[in-house]
Amino acid sequence: MDLTAGYEMFLTDEHAMLRQTVRQFAEKEVAPFIRAWDRSGAEQHEGPETRPHIRPVLKRMGELGFLGICLPRRYGGAGMDYLALAVVCEELERVDSFLRVVMSVHTGLNSLSLFQWGSEEQKQRYLVPQARGEQLAGYCLTEPDSGTDAAAMRATARRDGDSYILNGEKTWISLADIADNFLVMAKTDPERGARGISAFIVERRWPGVSSQPIHGKLGVRAGNTGSVIFQDVRVPAANRLGEEGEGFKIAMAALDNGRYTVAAGATGLIQASLEASLRYARERHTFGKPIAEHQLVKRMLSHMVRKLDTSRLLVYRAGWMKNRGLRNTRETTLAKWHATVSSFECADDAIQIHGAYGYSDEYPVERYLRNARGAVIYEGTRELQELLQADFALGYRINPPLRCELPAYDPEAWG
Ligand SMILES: Cc1cc2nc3c(=O)[nH]c(=O)nc-3n(C[C@H](O)[C@H](O)[C@H](O)COP(=O)(O)OP(=O)(O)OC[C@H]3O[C@@H](n4cnc5c(N)ncnc54)[C@H](O)[C@@H]3O)c2cc1C
């Protein structure tokens, strides 16, 4: 059974071809090596020099057009729509989460923010090389003392003539040691809380920017996560994204895009868990028959099917809305919450189906579980998504067009 079939109301033949391209790349160029890369990430040296696989893989993703998949060709992108972004994320995370994390931070959180809020000059200077994969990009919101409560950040950017002086530490930053450019949120007016935050495009090569890898992560070990430190970094005012004080709004709008990629990726991870479980359940025999024929094993498989389809439908609904330029915070948040929690549960069931073999990295399912766990935390924890859904249902929060939506997909202008 083709687990991706039945979505013709959302996807075109072009999306199907894209799925094949991404799958071929991930299965040929990543899958054979991923166990070794994941194991190497458990060791102490996690900087880019000791993780030599990262840059070549990301370079290939750039060459294949994945990193700018849903950006207009005039900005270096592949000219496809936001559903194409979901397809890329699904197929990448079907093989390993570290590939999709790159799509989330580079494309979802950073490049789409430049597309949405950037001046033409900023787009030419940063978006074009990022969309082509010539430069890599990260997103710096979280700090040692502020995660969910992002507005409590301490980083500051003090105006000084034609520049700002940026100081602060961001932590748990994906691609911290790899990215060329960062989208950094900092307080330009600390008295004004969330309204005193501004967003800046910061280049790693500038004096005062440094990074340090985080060791001992539970999952996404094939990728890179670390802290980025800004010490008296002089940022030209021309590198402020949006207006002064708009940084929090930009950061939250970015999360609408990042969460969408996380949800799509989690759907791919559910599919990977299901595929591995179907294979193993047919092969493994107990009491004279394949374990697939035991009802309680079937129940786990059927729950995975349900979670796969419901997650995918929620993701594609959000993508459909993005294509039309509709505000989709509620729908994207729901997709992220449901798909990430489901992917953790499915990976857990996949281990159960594999019995003791599932408990070692001889089979991929223990990696799926470790990788799935992170997505229940990053880009808004499970609890934050729950609060948001309740607030929407109660009418405390609405989904209005707040000038926060991405530009609608326009096949004529993007191709
Ligand atoms: C692998 C990985 C990659 C990441 N990549 C990035 C990145 O690239 N850029 C970036 O900026 N950040 C990144 N993060 C950070 C991530 O976004 C934060 O970890 C996340 O926002 C949660 O913040 P926190 O860890 O500080 O938890 P806290 O905010 O301290 O929360 C701790 C616990 O309290 C709960 N909680 C907090 N407030 C409430 C409330 N009001 N009501 C109920 N419960 C509450 C939370 O749900 C959680 O269970 C990454 C994290 C991981 C694990």
mmCIF file of C-alpha atoms and ligand atoms in Angstrom, residues 101 105 109 139-144 146-149 171-175 217 219-220 225 374 377-384 387, ligand 1:
data_model
loop_
_atom_site.group_PDB
_atom_site.id
_atom_site.type_symbol
_atom_site.label_atom_id
_atom_site.label_comp_id
_atom_site.label_asym_id
_atom_site.label_seq_id
_atom_site.Cartn_x
_atom_site.Cartn_y
_atom_site.Cartn_z
ATOM 1 C CA VAL A 101 15.629 20.524 11.171
ATOM 2 C CA VAL A 105 15.509 26.807 10.627
ATOM 3 C CA LEU A 109 12.201 30.326 10.248
ATOM 4 C CA TYR A 139 17.201 31.506 13.941
ATOM 5 C CA CYS A 140 18.158 32.884 17.349
ATOM 6 C CA LEU A 141 15.286 33.402 19.778
ATOM 7 C CA THR A 142 15.898 31.093 22.773
ATOM 8 C CA GLU A 143 18.238 32.167 25.582
ATOM 9 C CA PRO A 144 19.542 30.391 28.684
ATOM 10 C CA SER A 146 13.989 32.374 28.241
ATOM 11 C CA GLY A 147 12.353 29.792 25.981
ATOM 12 C CA THR A 148 8.552 29.620 26.044
ATOM 13 C CA ASP A 149 8.525 33.075 27.630
ATOM 14 C CA THR A 171 21.161 28.861 23.174
ATOM 15 C CA TRP A 172 19.789 25.633 21.704
ATOM 16 C CA ILE A 173 20.324 27.122 18.268
ATOM 17 C CA SER A 174 20.177 24.653 15.384
ATOM 18 C CA LEU A 175 23.133 25.058 12.996
ATOM 19 C CA LYS A 217 21.772 15.582 23.228
ATOM 20 C CA GLY A 219 18.309 13.118 19.670
ATOM 21 C CA VAL A 220 19.055 14.864 16.365
ATOM 22 C CA THR A 225 22.916 22.460 17.978
ATOM 23 C CA GLY A 374 12.734 17.041 20.600
ATOM 24 C CA ILE A 377 9.658 20.715 22.897
ATOM 25 C CA TYR A 378 11.077 22.972 20.199
ATOM 26 C CA GLU A 379 9.172 25.601 18.213
ATOM 27 C CA GLY A 380 6.665 25.793 21.043
ATOM 28 C CA THR A 381 6.260 23.039 23.613
ATOM 29 C CA ARG A 382 3.278 20.690 23.695
ATOM 30 C CA GLU A 383 1.864 22.724 26.587
ATOM 31 C CA LEU A 384 2.102 25.982 24.650
ATOM 32 C CA LEU A 387 -2.886 26.614 25.616
HETATM 33 C C1 LIG B 1 16.926 20.120 19.339
HETATM 34 C C2 LIG B 1 16.490 21.530 19.612
HETATM 35 C C3 LIG B 1 16.689 22.507 18.649
HETATM 36 C C4 LIG B 1 16.320 23.833 18.912
HETATM 37 N N1 LIG B 1 16.566 24.794 17.952
HETATM 38 C C5 LIG B 1 16.286 26.105 18.239
HETATM 39 C C6 LIG B 1 16.640 27.147 17.307
HETATM 40 O O1 LIG B 1 17.173 26.881 16.214
HETATM 41 N N2 LIG B 1 16.396 28.440 17.655
HETATM 42 C C7 LIG B 1 15.820 28.781 18.848
HETATM 43 O O2 LIG B 1 15.622 29.964 19.096
HETATM 44 N N3 LIG B 1 15.485 27.814 19.755
HETATM 45 C C8 LIG B 1 15.707 26.496 19.474
HETATM 46 N N4 LIG B 1 15.393 25.519 20.404
HETATM 47 C C9 LIG B 1 14.853 25.914 21.702
HETATM 48 C C10 LIG B 1 13.376 25.618 21.854
HETATM 49 O O3 LIG B 1 12.611 26.405 20.995
HETATM 50 C C11 LIG B 1 13.003 25.812 23.334
HETATM 51 O O4 LIG B 1 13.630 24.743 24.033
HETATM 52 C C12 LIG B 1 11.502 25.796 23.575
HETATM 53 O O5 LIG B 1 10.928 26.981 23.098
HETATM 54 C C13 LIG B 1 11.143 25.638 25.068
HETATM 55 O O6 LIG B 1 11.838 26.536 25.844
HETATM 56 P P1 LIG B 1 12.667 26.033 27.135
HETATM 57 O O7 LIG B 1 13.473 24.851 26.733
HETATM 58 O O8 LIG B 1 13.369 27.212 27.682
HETATM 59 O O9 LIG B 1 11.561 25.521 28.146
HETATM 60 P P2 LIG B 1 10.753 26.425 29.221
HETATM 61 O O10 LIG B 1 10.136 27.578 28.542
HETATM 62 O O11 LIG B 1 11.635 26.705 30.385
HETATM 63 O O12 LIG B 1 9.606 25.414 29.667
HETATM 64 C C14 LIG B 1 9.850 24.334 30.581
HETATM 65 C C15 LIG B 1 8.551 23.578 30.789
HETATM 66 O O13 LIG B 1 7.551 24.444 31.346
HETATM 67 C C16 LIG B 1 6.398 24.456 30.510
HETATM 68 N N5 LIG B 1 5.806 25.791 30.494
HETATM 69 C C17 LIG B 1 6.439 26.974 30.327
HETATM 70 N N6 LIG B 1 5.563 27.990 30.369
HETATM 71 C C18 LIG B 1 4.347 27.434 30.541
HETATM 72 C C19 LIG B 1 3.017 27.951 30.664
HETATM 73 N N7 LIG B 1 2.755 29.263 30.558
HETATM 74 N N8 LIG B 1 2.002 27.091 30.876
HETATM 75 C C20 LIG B 1 2.237 25.745 30.948
HETATM 76 N N9 LIG B 1 3.451 25.203 30.830
HETATM 77 C C21 LIG B 1 4.498 26.032 30.639
HETATM 78 C C22 LIG B 1 6.908 24.080 29.115
HETATM 79 O O14 LIG B 1 5.871 23.559 28.296
HETATM 80 C C23 LIG B 1 7.962 23.046 29.474
HETATM 81 O O15 LIG B 1 7.335 21.804 29.696
HETATM 82 C C24 LIG B 1 15.727 24.178 20.153
HETATM 83 C C25 LIG B 1 15.508 23.171 21.114
HETATM 84 C C26 LIG B 1 15.869 21.864 20.851
HETATM 85 C C27 LIG B 1 15.624 20.810 21.892
#
